[in-house]
mmCIF file of C-alpha atoms and ligand atoms in Angstrom:
data_model
loop_
_atom_site.group_PDB
_atom_site.id
_atom_site.type_symbol
_atom_site.label_atom_id
_atom_site.label_comp_id
_atom_site.label_asym_id
_atom_site.label_seq_id
_atom_site.Cartn_x
_atom_site.Cartn_y
_atom_site.Cartn_z
ATOM 1 C CA MET A 1 0.000 0.000 0.000
ATOM 2 C CA VAL A 2 2.786 2.364 0.975
ATOM 3 C CA LYS A 3 4.623 1.396 -2.161
ATOM 4 C CA PHE A 4 1.520 2.041 -4.231
ATOM 5 C CA ILE A 5 1.026 5.525 -2.747
ATOM 6 C CA SER A 6 4.613 6.505 -3.227
ATOM 7 C CA SER A 7 4.642 5.480 -6.853
ATOM 8 C CA ALA A 8 1.375 7.330 -7.376
ATOM 9 C CA ILE A 9 2.928 10.467 -5.879
ATOM 10 C CA LYS A 10 5.978 9.932 -8.001
ATOM 11 C CA ALA A 11 3.766 9.697 -11.083
ATOM 12 C CA ILE A 12 2.028 12.959 -10.151
ATOM 13 C CA LEU A 13 5.350 14.716 -9.519
ATOM 14 C CA CYS A 14 6.644 13.416 -12.793
ATOM 15 C CA LEU A 15 3.538 14.610 -14.610
ATOM 16 C CA SER A 16 3.792 18.090 -13.133
ATOM 17 C CA ALA A 17 7.465 18.250 -14.015
ATOM 18 C CA SER A 18 6.820 17.519 -17.672
ATOM 19 C CA PHE A 19 3.698 19.694 -17.872
ATOM 20 C CA PRO A 20 4.357 22.672 -15.604
ATOM 21 C CA LEU A 21 1.045 24.467 -15.323
ATOM 22 C CA ALA A 22 1.564 27.889 -13.833
ATOM 23 C CA SER A 23 5.017 28.782 -15.103
ATOM 24 C CA ALA A 24 5.018 27.906 -18.773
ATOM 25 C CA PHE A 25 2.988 28.359 -21.929
ATOM 26 C CA THR A 26 2.651 27.201 -25.513
ATOM 27 C CA ASN A 27 1.681 29.203 -28.582
ATOM 28 C CA PRO A 28 -0.483 30.650 -29.891
ATOM 29 C CA VAL A 29 -1.443 33.077 -27.128
ATOM 30 C CA ARG A 30 -4.469 34.463 -29.020
ATOM 31 C CA ASN A 31 -6.224 32.577 -31.835
ATOM 32 C CA PRO A 32 -8.064 33.818 -33.831
ATOM 33 C CA GLY A 33 -8.116 37.620 -33.528
ATOM 34 C CA GLY A 34 -4.403 37.849 -32.780
ATOM 35 C CA SER A 35 -3.243 40.200 -35.534
ATOM 36 C CA ASP A 36 -0.720 43.028 -35.008
ATOM 37 C CA PRO A 37 -0.100 41.990 -31.388
ATOM 38 C CA TRP A 38 1.179 44.806 -29.193
ATOM 39 C CA MET A 39 2.497 43.697 -25.809
ATOM 40 C CA VAL A 40 4.041 45.573 -22.880
ATOM 41 C CA TYR A 41 4.946 44.637 -19.324
ATOM 42 C CA SER A 42 4.114 47.218 -16.661
ATOM 43 C CA GLY A 43 3.325 47.182 -12.950
ATOM 44 C CA GLY A 44 3.077 43.412 -12.588
ATOM 45 C CA TYR A 45 1.041 42.722 -15.728
ATOM 46 C CA TYR A 46 1.605 41.684 -19.301
ATOM 47 C CA TYR A 47 -0.749 43.593 -21.591
ATOM 48 C CA LEU A 48 -1.910 42.469 -25.036
ATOM 49 C CA MET A 49 -3.834 44.807 -27.339
ATOM 50 C CA SER A 50 -6.277 43.737 -30.027
ATOM 51 C CA THR A 51 -9.269 44.884 -32.083
ATOM 52 C CA THR A 52 -12.398 43.410 -33.649
ATOM 53 C CA TRP A 53 -12.023 46.147 -36.353
ATOM 54 C CA THR A 54 -14.515 48.478 -34.597
ATOM 55 C CA ASP A 55 -12.952 48.795 -31.161
ATOM 56 C CA VAL A 56 -9.718 48.986 -29.194
ATOM 57 C CA GLN A 57 -9.230 46.203 -26.652
ATOM 58 C CA ILE A 58 -6.676 45.548 -23.944
ATOM 59 C CA ALA A 59 -6.175 42.340 -21.952
ATOM 60 C CA ARG A 60 -3.862 41.922 -18.983
ATOM 61 C CA SER A 61 -2.490 39.070 -16.921
ATOM 62 C CA GLU A 62 0.364 38.391 -14.524
ATOM 63 C CA THR A 63 1.520 35.650 -16.890
ATOM 64 C CA VAL A 64 1.736 35.263 -20.644
ATOM 65 C CA ASP A 65 -0.311 32.076 -20.362
ATOM 66 C CA GLY A 66 -3.015 34.003 -18.494
ATOM 67 C CA LEU A 67 -3.507 36.274 -21.510
ATOM 68 C CA LYS A 68 -5.201 33.361 -23.262
ATOM 69 C CA THR A 69 -8.226 33.642 -20.979
ATOM 70 C CA ALA A 70 -7.952 37.251 -19.784
ATOM 71 C CA GLU A 71 -10.883 39.593 -20.343
ATOM 72 C CA LYS A 72 -10.563 41.685 -23.506
ATOM 73 C CA LYS A 73 -11.540 45.056 -22.069
ATOM 74 C CA VAL A 74 -12.911 47.473 -24.693
ATOM 75 C CA VAL A 75 -11.308 50.855 -24.008
ATOM 76 C CA TYR A 76 -12.679 52.640 -27.074
ATOM 77 C CA THR A 77 -15.331 52.344 -29.755
ATOM 78 C CA THR A 78 -17.224 55.036 -31.682
ATOM 79 C CA THR A 79 -19.984 55.505 -34.268
ATOM 80 C CA GLU A 80 -18.219 58.581 -35.767
ATOM 81 C CA ALA A 81 -18.238 57.724 -39.487
ATOM 82 C CA SER A 82 -14.713 58.985 -40.235
ATOM 83 C CA HIS A 83 -13.027 56.701 -37.701
ATOM 84 C CA CYS A 84 -15.561 54.097 -36.616
ATOM 85 C CA CYS A 85 -14.199 51.233 -38.560
ATOM 86 C CA ASN A 86 -11.343 49.221 -39.957
ATOM 87 C CA VAL A 87 -9.600 49.727 -36.621
ATOM 88 C CA TRP A 88 -6.113 48.230 -36.831
ATOM 89 C CA ALA A 89 -2.936 47.826 -34.836
ATOM 90 C CA PRO A 90 -3.570 49.560 -31.482
ATOM 91 C CA GLU A 91 -0.411 50.201 -29.441
ATOM 92 C CA VAL A 92 -0.070 51.607 -25.916
ATOM 93 C CA HIS A 93 2.960 53.801 -25.124
ATOM 94 C CA TYR A 94 4.096 55.573 -21.931
ATOM 95 C CA LEU A 95 5.078 59.199 -22.641
ATOM 96 C CA GLY A 96 5.543 61.984 -20.101
ATOM 97 C CA ASP A 97 3.485 60.608 -17.247
ATOM 98 C CA LYS A 98 0.613 58.907 -19.046
ATOM 99 C CA TRP A 99 -0.235 56.046 -21.355
ATOM 100 C CA TYR A 100 -1.404 56.812 -24.884
ATOM 101 C CA ILE A 101 -2.912 54.455 -27.437
ATOM 102 C CA TYR A 102 -1.979 55.070 -31.074
ATOM 103 C CA TYR A 103 -4.171 53.197 -33.562
ATOM 104 C CA THR A 104 -5.347 53.163 -37.162
ATOM 105 C CA ALA A 105 -9.003 53.745 -38.091
ATOM 106 C CA GLY A 106 -11.119 54.785 -41.042
ATOM 107 C CA ASN A 107 -14.624 54.587 -42.486
ATOM 108 C CA ALA A 108 -16.879 51.572 -43.034
ATOM 109 C CA ASP A 109 -16.967 51.740 -46.843
ATOM 110 C CA ASN A 110 -13.369 51.238 -47.917
ATOM 111 C CA LEU A 111 -9.757 51.483 -46.772
ATOM 112 C CA ASP A 112 -9.086 54.889 -48.367
ATOM 113 C CA GLY A 113 -9.727 56.819 -45.150
ATOM 114 C CA GLN A 114 -7.239 54.984 -42.934
ATOM 115 C CA ASN A 115 -5.487 57.451 -40.627
ATOM 116 C CA MET A 116 -3.706 57.531 -37.291
ATOM 117 C CA HIS A 117 -5.676 58.422 -34.151
ATOM 118 C CA VAL A 118 -4.741 58.692 -30.474
ATOM 119 C CA LEU A 119 -6.398 58.026 -27.122
ATOM 120 C CA ALA A 120 -5.106 59.598 -23.901
ATOM 121 C CA GLY A 121 -5.121 57.419 -20.805
ATOM 122 C CA GLY A 122 -3.903 57.421 -17.229
ATOM 123 C CA SER A 123 -1.048 56.176 -15.094
ATOM 124 C CA THR A 124 -1.531 52.488 -15.960
ATOM 125 C CA PRO A 125 -2.338 50.940 -19.354
ATOM 126 C CA TYR A 126 -5.625 49.652 -17.882
ATOM 127 C CA ASP A 127 -7.022 53.089 -16.928
ATOM 128 C CA ASP A 128 -9.837 54.818 -18.858
ATOM 129 C CA TYR A 129 -9.034 56.496 -22.178
ATOM 130 C CA THR A 130 -10.497 59.504 -23.946
ATOM 131 C CA TYR A 131 -10.320 60.180 -27.666
ATOM 132 C CA ALA A 132 -7.634 62.816 -28.269
ATOM 133 C CA GLY A 133 -7.823 63.263 -32.041
ATOM 134 C CA GLN A 134 -6.738 62.342 -35.523
ATOM 135 C CA LEU A 135 -2.981 62.652 -36.069
ATOM 136 C CA THR A 136 -2.625 62.399 -39.857
ATOM 137 C CA ASN A 137 -4.443 63.877 -42.850
ATOM 138 C CA ALA A 138 -3.333 61.453 -45.547
ATOM 139 C CA TRP A 139 -3.470 57.676 -45.619
ATOM 140 C CA ALA A 140 -1.427 56.359 -42.706
ATOM 141 C CA ILE A 141 -1.463 53.080 -40.775
ATOM 142 C CA ASP A 142 0.482 51.198 -38.090
ATOM 143 C CA GLY A 143 1.749 54.180 -36.068
ATOM 144 C CA SER A 144 4.357 53.540 -33.400
ATOM 145 C CA VAL A 145 6.638 55.703 -31.250
ATOM 146 C CA LEU A 146 10.375 56.034 -31.916
ATOM 147 C CA ARG A 147 12.517 57.804 -29.302
ATOM 148 C CA PHE A 148 15.919 59.515 -29.537
ATOM 149 C CA ASN A 149 17.906 61.204 -26.797
ATOM 150 C CA ASP A 150 18.953 64.065 -29.076
ATOM 151 C CA TRP A 151 16.127 64.212 -31.619
ATOM 152 C CA GLY A 152 13.049 63.718 -29.445
ATOM 153 C CA ASN A 153 10.053 61.501 -30.142
ATOM 154 C CA PHE A 154 8.656 60.574 -33.535
ATOM 155 C CA LEU A 155 5.599 58.761 -34.774
ATOM 156 C CA MET A 156 6.610 56.277 -37.433
ATOM 157 C CA PHE A 157 3.909 54.839 -39.661
ATOM 158 C CA SER A 158 3.244 53.261 -43.043
ATOM 159 C CA CYS A 159 2.339 55.844 -45.691
ATOM 160 C CA PHE A 160 2.260 56.829 -49.344
ATOM 161 C CA HIS A 161 4.020 60.181 -49.121
ATOM 162 C CA GLY A 162 4.976 60.989 -52.697
ATOM 163 C CA VAL A 163 5.928 57.348 -53.282
ATOM 164 C CA ASP A 164 4.149 54.572 -55.163
ATOM 165 C CA TYR A 165 4.209 51.890 -52.490
ATOM 166 C CA GLN A 166 3.555 51.658 -48.771
ATOM 167 C CA SER A 167 6.708 52.973 -47.110
ATOM 168 C CA ILE A 168 7.913 53.865 -43.607
ATOM 169 C CA CYS A 169 7.437 57.554 -42.707
ATOM 170 C CA LEU A 170 8.501 59.630 -39.708
ATOM 171 C CA GLN A 171 6.957 62.772 -38.264
ATOM 172 C CA GLN A 172 7.885 64.515 -35.008
ATOM 173 C CA LEU A 173 5.528 63.869 -32.111
ATOM 174 C CA GLY A 174 4.343 67.078 -30.406
ATOM 175 C CA ASP A 175 5.197 67.766 -26.765
ATOM 176 C CA ASP A 176 1.553 66.991 -25.912
ATOM 177 C CA PHE A 177 1.952 63.497 -27.469
ATOM 178 C CA VAL A 178 -1.436 63.912 -29.212
ATOM 179 C CA SER A 179 -0.268 65.961 -32.214
ATOM 180 C CA LEU A 180 2.365 65.785 -34.941
ATOM 181 C CA THR A 181 4.618 68.653 -36.048
ATOM 182 C CA GLY A 182 7.023 69.333 -38.898
ATOM 183 C CA ASP A 183 7.382 67.543 -42.194
ATOM 184 C CA ILE A 184 6.635 63.924 -42.981
ATOM 185 C CA THR A 185 9.665 62.154 -44.403
ATOM 186 C CA VAL A 186 10.018 58.734 -45.999
ATOM 187 C CA ILE A 187 12.863 56.714 -44.482
ATOM 188 C CA SER A 188 12.340 53.309 -46.113
ATOM 189 C CA GLU A 189 10.701 52.169 -49.356
ATOM 190 C CA PRO A 190 10.040 48.537 -50.333
ATOM 191 C CA THR A 191 12.728 48.195 -52.972
ATOM 192 C CA GLU A 192 14.501 44.941 -52.129
ATOM 193 C CA GLU A 193 13.337 41.585 -53.487
ATOM 194 C CA PHE A 194 12.235 40.324 -50.043
ATOM 195 C CA GLU A 195 9.959 43.381 -49.639
ATOM 196 C CA THR A 196 8.112 43.038 -52.932
ATOM 197 C CA HIS A 197 6.244 39.696 -52.860
ATOM 198 C CA GLY A 198 2.567 40.138 -53.820
ATOM 199 C CA THR A 199 3.005 43.883 -53.918
ATOM 200 C CA PRO A 200 5.835 46.001 -52.497
ATOM 201 C CA VAL A 201 5.069 46.883 -48.845
ATOM 202 C CA ASN A 202 6.820 48.320 -45.783
ATOM 203 C CA GLU A 203 4.519 48.545 -42.734
ATOM 204 C CA GLY A 204 4.192 47.786 -39.018
ATOM 205 C CA PRO A 205 7.334 49.637 -37.843
ATOM 206 C CA VAL A 206 8.353 49.166 -34.186
ATOM 207 C CA ALA A 207 11.415 50.370 -32.290
ATOM 208 C CA LEU A 208 14.128 48.066 -30.994
ATOM 209 C CA TYR A 209 16.766 49.618 -28.729
ATOM 210 C CA VAL A 210 19.506 47.125 -28.073
ATOM 211 C CA ASN A 211 23.257 47.043 -27.654
ATOM 212 C CA GLY A 212 23.481 50.836 -27.995
ATOM 213 C CA ALA A 213 21.725 50.812 -31.378
ATOM 214 C CA THR A 214 18.393 52.355 -32.375
ATOM 215 C CA GLN A 215 16.647 50.076 -34.827
ATOM 216 C CA ILE A 216 13.284 49.728 -36.539
ATOM 217 C CA VAL A 217 11.819 46.300 -37.139
ATOM 218 C CA TYR A 218 9.120 46.421 -39.816
ATOM 219 C CA SER A 219 6.984 44.092 -41.901
ATOM 220 C CA ALA A 220 7.842 43.533 -45.556
ATOM 221 C CA SER A 221 5.858 42.246 -48.590
ATOM 222 C CA TYR A 222 2.096 41.811 -48.857
ATOM 223 C CA CYS A 223 0.263 40.070 -46.015
ATOM 224 C CA TRP A 224 -1.762 37.801 -48.341
ATOM 225 C CA THR A 225 1.450 35.931 -49.126
ATOM 226 C CA PRO A 226 3.615 33.546 -47.075
ATOM 227 C CA TYR A 227 6.529 35.933 -47.739
ATOM 228 C CA TYR A 228 5.270 38.574 -45.283
ATOM 229 C CA CYS A 229 8.208 38.803 -42.880
ATOM 230 C CA LEU A 230 10.189 41.044 -40.525
ATOM 231 C CA GLY A 231 12.909 43.365 -41.845
ATOM 232 C CA LEU A 232 15.318 45.655 -40.003
ATOM 233 C CA LEU A 233 16.563 49.240 -40.311
ATOM 234 C CA THR A 234 19.502 50.485 -38.221
ATOM 235 C CA TRP A 235 20.142 54.170 -37.453
ATOM 236 C CA ASP A 236 23.699 55.408 -38.013
ATOM 237 C CA GLY A 237 23.694 56.881 -34.491
ATOM 238 C CA SER A 238 24.238 60.535 -35.377
ATOM 239 C CA SER A 239 22.461 61.772 -38.534
ATOM 240 C CA ASP A 240 19.012 63.369 -38.580
ATOM 241 C CA PRO A 241 16.735 60.296 -38.345
ATOM 242 C CA ARG A 242 14.262 61.967 -40.744
ATOM 243 C CA GLN A 243 16.718 61.342 -43.588
ATOM 244 C CA ALA A 244 16.518 57.971 -45.335
ATOM 245 C CA SER A 245 20.314 58.062 -45.565
ATOM 246 C CA ALA A 246 20.527 57.813 -41.759
ATOM 247 C CA TRP A 247 19.169 54.246 -41.963
ATOM 248 C CA SER A 248 20.712 51.081 -43.336
ATOM 249 C CA LYS A 249 18.528 48.158 -44.353
ATOM 250 C CA HIS A 250 19.350 44.583 -43.386
ATOM 251 C CA ASP A 251 19.534 42.336 -46.439
ATOM 252 C CA GLY A 252 16.608 39.924 -46.117
ATOM 253 C CA CYS A 253 14.069 38.801 -43.523
ATOM 254 C CA LEU A 254 14.940 38.285 -39.837
ATOM 255 C CA LEU A 255 11.815 36.264 -39.047
ATOM 256 C CA SER A 256 9.943 34.405 -41.767
ATOM 257 C CA SER A 257 7.505 31.528 -42.289
ATOM 258 C CA ALA A 258 8.538 28.343 -40.438
ATOM 259 C CA ASN A 259 7.080 25.341 -38.630
ATOM 260 C CA GLY A 260 3.589 25.799 -40.076
ATOM 261 C CA ASN A 261 3.451 29.510 -39.172
ATOM 262 C CA TYR A 262 3.082 31.595 -42.338
ATOM 263 C CA GLY A 263 3.439 35.338 -42.854
ATOM 264 C CA THR A 264 5.244 35.986 -39.572
ATOM 265 C CA GLY A 265 4.995 39.742 -39.122
ATOM 266 C CA HIS A 266 3.738 42.931 -37.476
ATOM 267 C CA ASN A 267 5.414 42.401 -34.152
ATOM 268 C CA SER A 268 6.093 44.112 -30.862
ATOM 269 C CA PHE A 269 8.872 43.715 -28.311
ATOM 270 C CA PHE A 270 8.431 43.633 -24.551
ATOM 271 C CA GLN A 271 10.688 43.188 -21.546
ATOM 272 C CA SER A 272 10.320 40.397 -19.015
ATOM 273 C CA ALA A 273 9.181 41.349 -15.498
ATOM 274 C CA ASP A 274 12.749 41.681 -14.187
ATOM 275 C CA GLY A 275 13.867 43.512 -17.333
ATOM 276 C CA SER A 276 16.540 40.965 -18.154
ATOM 277 C CA GLU A 277 14.939 39.474 -21.279
ATOM 278 C CA THR A 278 13.534 40.885 -24.495
ATOM 279 C CA TRP A 279 10.569 39.004 -25.936
ATOM 280 C CA ILE A 280 8.812 39.267 -29.260
ATOM 281 C CA ALA A 281 5.102 38.987 -30.057
ATOM 282 C CA TYR A 282 4.124 38.636 -33.718
ATOM 283 C CA HIS A 283 1.283 37.270 -35.764
ATOM 284 C CA ALA A 284 1.150 34.405 -38.226
ATOM 285 C CA THR A 285 -1.430 32.258 -40.013
ATOM 286 C CA SER A 286 -1.765 28.515 -40.613
ATOM 287 C CA ASN A 287 -2.795 29.248 -44.207
ATOM 288 C CA SER A 288 0.191 28.582 -46.439
ATOM 289 C CA SER A 289 -1.098 31.315 -48.784
ATOM 290 C CA GLY A 290 -0.718 33.900 -46.006
ATOM 291 C CA ALA A 291 -3.531 36.002 -44.502
ATOM 292 C CA CYS A 292 -4.419 39.585 -43.612
ATOM 293 C CA ASP A 293 -7.628 38.726 -41.739
ATOM 294 C CA ASP A 294 -8.811 37.689 -38.303
ATOM 295 C CA SER A 295 -7.456 34.159 -38.774
ATOM 296 C CA ARG A 296 -4.054 35.472 -37.743
ATOM 297 C CA TYR A 297 -2.895 34.344 -34.315
ATOM 298 C CA THR A 298 -0.476 35.792 -31.764
ATOM 299 C CA MET A 299 2.864 34.058 -31.198
ATOM 300 C CA VAL A 300 5.112 34.953 -28.234
ATOM 301 C CA GLN A 301 8.709 33.821 -27.808
ATOM 302 C CA PRO A 302 11.997 35.064 -26.334
ATOM 303 C CA MET A 303 14.574 36.862 -28.434
ATOM 304 C CA ILE A 304 17.917 35.070 -28.290
ATOM 305 C CA ALA A 305 20.599 37.052 -26.433
ATOM 306 C CA ASN A 306 24.017 36.763 -28.097
ATOM 307 C CA SER A 307 27.229 37.036 -26.096
ATOM 308 C CA ASP A 308 28.028 40.441 -27.652
ATOM 309 C CA GLY A 309 24.724 41.885 -26.402
ATOM 310 C CA SER A 310 22.956 41.729 -29.754
ATOM 311 C CA LEU A 311 19.698 39.825 -30.216
ATOM 312 C CA SER A 312 18.698 37.143 -32.687
ATOM 313 C CA PHE A 313 15.136 36.365 -33.699
ATOM 314 C CA GLY A 314 15.513 32.603 -33.973
ATOM 315 C CA GLU A 315 12.795 30.717 -35.825
ATOM 316 C CA ALA A 316 9.001 30.943 -35.545
ATOM 317 C CA ALA A 317 8.233 28.350 -32.852
ATOM 318 C CA THR A 318 6.157 25.219 -33.198
ATOM 319 C CA TRP A 319 2.885 25.099 -31.264
ATOM 320 C CA GLU A 320 4.328 22.205 -29.260
ATOM 321 C CA GLU A 321 7.292 24.109 -27.856
ATOM 322 C CA VAL A 322 6.857 24.834 -24.137
ATOM 323 C CA PHE A 323 8.275 28.205 -23.062
ATOM 324 C CA GLU A 324 9.019 29.099 -19.475
ATOM 325 C CA GLU A 325 7.245 32.317 -18.499
ATOM 326 C CA PRO A 326 9.459 35.423 -18.905
ATOM 327 C CA SER A 327 11.656 35.964 -15.815
HETATM 328 C C1 NAG B 401 -6.103 30.317 -47.542
HETATM 329 O O1 NAG B 401 -5.948 31.523 -48.251
HETATM 330 C C2 NAG B 401 -6.451 31.457 -49.563
HETATM 331 C C3 NAG B 401 -6.053 32.725 -50.267
HETATM 332 O O2 NAG B 401 -6.534 33.826 -49.592
HETATM 333 C C4 NAG B 401 -7.943 31.219 -49.517
HETATM 334 O O3 NAG B 401 -8.478 31.150 -50.829
HETATM 335 C C5 NAG B 401 -8.221 29.932 -48.766
HETATM 336 O O4 NAG B 401 -9.610 29.774 -48.596
HETATM 337 C C6 NAG B 401 -7.539 29.940 -47.406
HETATM 338 N N1 NAG B 401 -7.644 28.637 -46.807
HETATM 339 C C7 NAG B 401 -8.172 28.429 -45.606
HETATM 340 C C8 NAG B 401 -8.165 27.008 -45.145
HETATM 341 O O5 NAG B 401 -8.628 29.326 -44.919
#
């Protein structure tokens, strides 16, 4: 009897060792409805933003795994015709002493009215938000904040600003964080082979500050193809960042379709709770033709820290891989 109990306990211990419940997770973290995943860690919570195309949602949990079942709190929705609909890519950023949500929205009829809008929030990402205005006056999507010590803050977004294809643009963010000032400049156009599958596209820019370098990770090629992938721009460290010549483009994709995940793109980076690890969240689809719709799911995995302080993206993970929670 004693022997039986002890082997039963052993079996339970063994089971919990191979399937740790509270401290690990598998992908995807959101499926479906996991496109353009924006994640941050703040004040004890991981936050994940999403949209059902007519609202801005935020979920939070103390663990990445907990995001799978966390409430999707709607922080904004409107019936205003000019920005009711086609809501895309909400991102929450801490600027000054408040959180702001930058997001894309347009009208219900077509995608011609897509522009950047901003919501002003409070001292945590989960506080109430109020609509603070439209930031752009010409087609613009996927806005994100880029910070420089010497040049201030910029909104970077995907635009057609005197160019034929969706490119990456910069415009200075006002001191109030809810306006843009100065000229719009184009810093990257989809000119390389890896950026031109389906149709040439540069979109979804996000900042990556690592190893003393200021970089922009962006999505390249058309999302209805399996070639949609992540590209990289690196600032030269001194020139006016509004000049395209201040940026060098990495040759090829840094994260691309693998292990049944197609069209790996439009990512965000977040720090682990103790700040020691950088993680990436990105979307992908199981459809080998690629997808731009709600079938996209959210993948979360750690960036690989190299001994010289740089980061590698690794490969899009399988759904079987068990990740320890960020430390
Ligand atoms: C995959 O994408 C293609 C092209 O958009 C579409 O025709 C097809 O129905 C999709 N397949 C599935 C299983 O959703």
